[in-house]
Coordinates of C-alpha atoms and ligand atoms in Angstrom, one line a residue:
X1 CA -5.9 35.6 11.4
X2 CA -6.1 34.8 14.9
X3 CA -9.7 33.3 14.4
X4 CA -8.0 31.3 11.4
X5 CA -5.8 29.5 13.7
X6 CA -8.3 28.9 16.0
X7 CA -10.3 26.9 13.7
X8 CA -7.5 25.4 12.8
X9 CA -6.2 23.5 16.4
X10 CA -10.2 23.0 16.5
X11 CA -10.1 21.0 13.3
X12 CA -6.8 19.2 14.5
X13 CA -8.3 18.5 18.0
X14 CA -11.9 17.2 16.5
X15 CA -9.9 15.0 14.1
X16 CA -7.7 13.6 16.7
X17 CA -10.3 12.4 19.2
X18 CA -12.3 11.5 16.0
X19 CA -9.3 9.1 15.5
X20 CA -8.9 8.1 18.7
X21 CA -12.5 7.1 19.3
X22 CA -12.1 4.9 16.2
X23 CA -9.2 2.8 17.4
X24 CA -10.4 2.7 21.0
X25 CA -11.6 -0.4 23.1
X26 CA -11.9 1.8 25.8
X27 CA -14.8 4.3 25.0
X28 CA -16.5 7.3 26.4
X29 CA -19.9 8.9 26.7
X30 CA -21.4 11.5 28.1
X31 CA -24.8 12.5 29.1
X32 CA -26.3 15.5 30.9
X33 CA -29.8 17.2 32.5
X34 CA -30.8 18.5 28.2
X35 CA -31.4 14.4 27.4
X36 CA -28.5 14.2 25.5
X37 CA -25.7 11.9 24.7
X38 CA -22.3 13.6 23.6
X39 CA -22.3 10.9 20.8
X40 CA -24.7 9.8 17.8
X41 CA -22.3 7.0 17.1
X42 CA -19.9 4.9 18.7
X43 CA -17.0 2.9 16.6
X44 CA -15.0 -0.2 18.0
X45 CA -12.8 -2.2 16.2
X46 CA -13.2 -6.2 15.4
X47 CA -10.4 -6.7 17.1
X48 CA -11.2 -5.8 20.6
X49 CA -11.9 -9.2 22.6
X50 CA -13.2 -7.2 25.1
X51 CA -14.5 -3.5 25.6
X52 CA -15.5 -1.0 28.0
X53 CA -17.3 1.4 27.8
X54 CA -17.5 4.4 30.4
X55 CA -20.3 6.9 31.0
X56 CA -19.7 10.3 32.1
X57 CA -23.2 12.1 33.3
X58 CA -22.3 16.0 33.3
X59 CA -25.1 17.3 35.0
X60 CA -26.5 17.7 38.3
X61 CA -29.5 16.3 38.3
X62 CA -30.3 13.1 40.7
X63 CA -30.9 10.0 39.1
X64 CA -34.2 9.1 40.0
X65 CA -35.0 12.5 37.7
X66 CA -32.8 12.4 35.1
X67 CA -30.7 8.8 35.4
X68 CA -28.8 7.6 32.8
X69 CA -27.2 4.5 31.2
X70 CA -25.6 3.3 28.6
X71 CA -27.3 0.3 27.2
X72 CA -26.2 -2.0 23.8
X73 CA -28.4 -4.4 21.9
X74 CA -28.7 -5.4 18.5
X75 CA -30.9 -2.7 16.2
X76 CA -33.6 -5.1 15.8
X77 CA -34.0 -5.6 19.9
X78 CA -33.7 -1.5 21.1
X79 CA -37.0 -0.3 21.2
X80 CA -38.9 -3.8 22.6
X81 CA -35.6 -3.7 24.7
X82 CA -36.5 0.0 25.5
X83 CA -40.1 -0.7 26.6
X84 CA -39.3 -4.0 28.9
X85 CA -36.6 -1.6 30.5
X86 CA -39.4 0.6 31.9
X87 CA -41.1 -1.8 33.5
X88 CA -38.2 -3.6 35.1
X89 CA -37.5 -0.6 37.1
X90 CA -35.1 1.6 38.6
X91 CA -34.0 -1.3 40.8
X92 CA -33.3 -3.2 37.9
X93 CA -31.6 -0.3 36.1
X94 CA -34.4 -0.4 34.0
X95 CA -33.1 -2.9 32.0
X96 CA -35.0 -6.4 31.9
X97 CA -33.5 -9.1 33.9
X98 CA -31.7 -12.0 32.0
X99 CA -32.7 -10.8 29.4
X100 CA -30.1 -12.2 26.0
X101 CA -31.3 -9.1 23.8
X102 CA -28.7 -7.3 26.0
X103 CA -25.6 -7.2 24.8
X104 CA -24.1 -4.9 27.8
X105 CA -26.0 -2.7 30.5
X106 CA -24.5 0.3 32.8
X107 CA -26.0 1.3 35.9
X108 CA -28.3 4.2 36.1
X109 CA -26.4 7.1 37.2
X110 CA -27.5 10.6 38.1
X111 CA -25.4 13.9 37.9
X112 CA -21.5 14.4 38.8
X113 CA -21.3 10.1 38.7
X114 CA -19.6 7.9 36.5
X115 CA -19.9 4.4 35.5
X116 CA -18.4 1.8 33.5
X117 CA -19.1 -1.6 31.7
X118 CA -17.2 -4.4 30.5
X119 CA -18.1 -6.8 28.0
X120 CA -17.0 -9.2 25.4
X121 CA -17.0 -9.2 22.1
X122 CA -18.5 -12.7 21.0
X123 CA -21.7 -11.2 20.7
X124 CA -20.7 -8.2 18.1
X125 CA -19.8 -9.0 14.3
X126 CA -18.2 -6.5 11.9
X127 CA -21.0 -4.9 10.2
X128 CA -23.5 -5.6 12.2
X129 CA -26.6 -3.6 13.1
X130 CA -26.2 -2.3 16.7
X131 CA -28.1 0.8 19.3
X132 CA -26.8 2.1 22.2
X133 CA -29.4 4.1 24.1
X134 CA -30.5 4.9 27.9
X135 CA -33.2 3.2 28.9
X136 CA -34.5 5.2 31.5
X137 CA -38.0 5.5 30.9
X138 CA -39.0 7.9 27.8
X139 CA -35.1 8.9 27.0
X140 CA -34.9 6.5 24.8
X141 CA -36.1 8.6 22.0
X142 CA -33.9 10.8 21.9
X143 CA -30.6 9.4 23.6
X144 CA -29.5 6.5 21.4
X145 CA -27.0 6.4 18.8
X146 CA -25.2 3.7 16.2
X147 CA -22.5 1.3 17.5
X148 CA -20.4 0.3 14.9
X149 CA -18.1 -2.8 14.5
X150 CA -15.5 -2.2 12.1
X151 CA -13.1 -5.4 10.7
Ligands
LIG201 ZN1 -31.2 8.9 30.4

């Protein structure tokens, strides 16, 4: 019984931030010292002219160890994206400079920080094929994820 109800507010809870995530132009990730995102997908409506999106990194490690960022480019573009990321740097954010594969870039953060970035919308379509990922180097195996337009 009391296990029942438990389930219960977790399924009501799960489907509430499920809907809120879906309707949101304001988004949030996380990411933490096990080289994991909170998120395999991300979901933003058509009808946001702009959107930001905020990263959250819950562990404790420094970033020059374990940095993280929250980085958004067409499918197609993620892992040669990826790879010139590594060799821009970390005073680049290791995301290549002027580069118009990049649809938005966060900062590198290491544990306990937060950061956030702002971008428009002109270069999204409904339905089209988009990655988020970090692109510190060798995490972006393993913490990327689907961003999805929806009309
Ligand atoms: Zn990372």
């Amino acid at each position: 019984m009391k296990n029942s109800s438990l389930l219960v507010t977790l399924v009501i809870l799960l489907s509430t931030s499920n809907f809120v995530a879906a309707d949101s132009c304001n988004q949030v990730i996380e990411g933490n010292d096990m080289l994991q995102f909170n998120l395999k997908e991300m979901v933003v409506s058509s009808s946001c002219s702009e959107i930001t999106v905020t990263l959250q990194h819950t562990g404790a490690m420094p970033a020059n160890v374990m940095g993280h960022n929250w980085v958004l480019t067409n499918t197609a573009d993620f892992m040669p994206v990826a790879t010139a990321g590594g060799g821009a740097g970390m005073a680049n954010n290791y995301v290549p400079v002027n580069d118009a594969r990049v649809i938005a870039a966060s900062d590198v953060i290491g544990g306990g920080a937060e950061t956030s970035v702002t971008f428009s919308s002109d270069l999204l379509s409904a339905g089209g094929d988009y990655t988020f990922f970090c692109s510190f180097p060798g995490h972006y195996a393993i913490m990327k994820g689907s961003f999805v337009v929806r009309d």
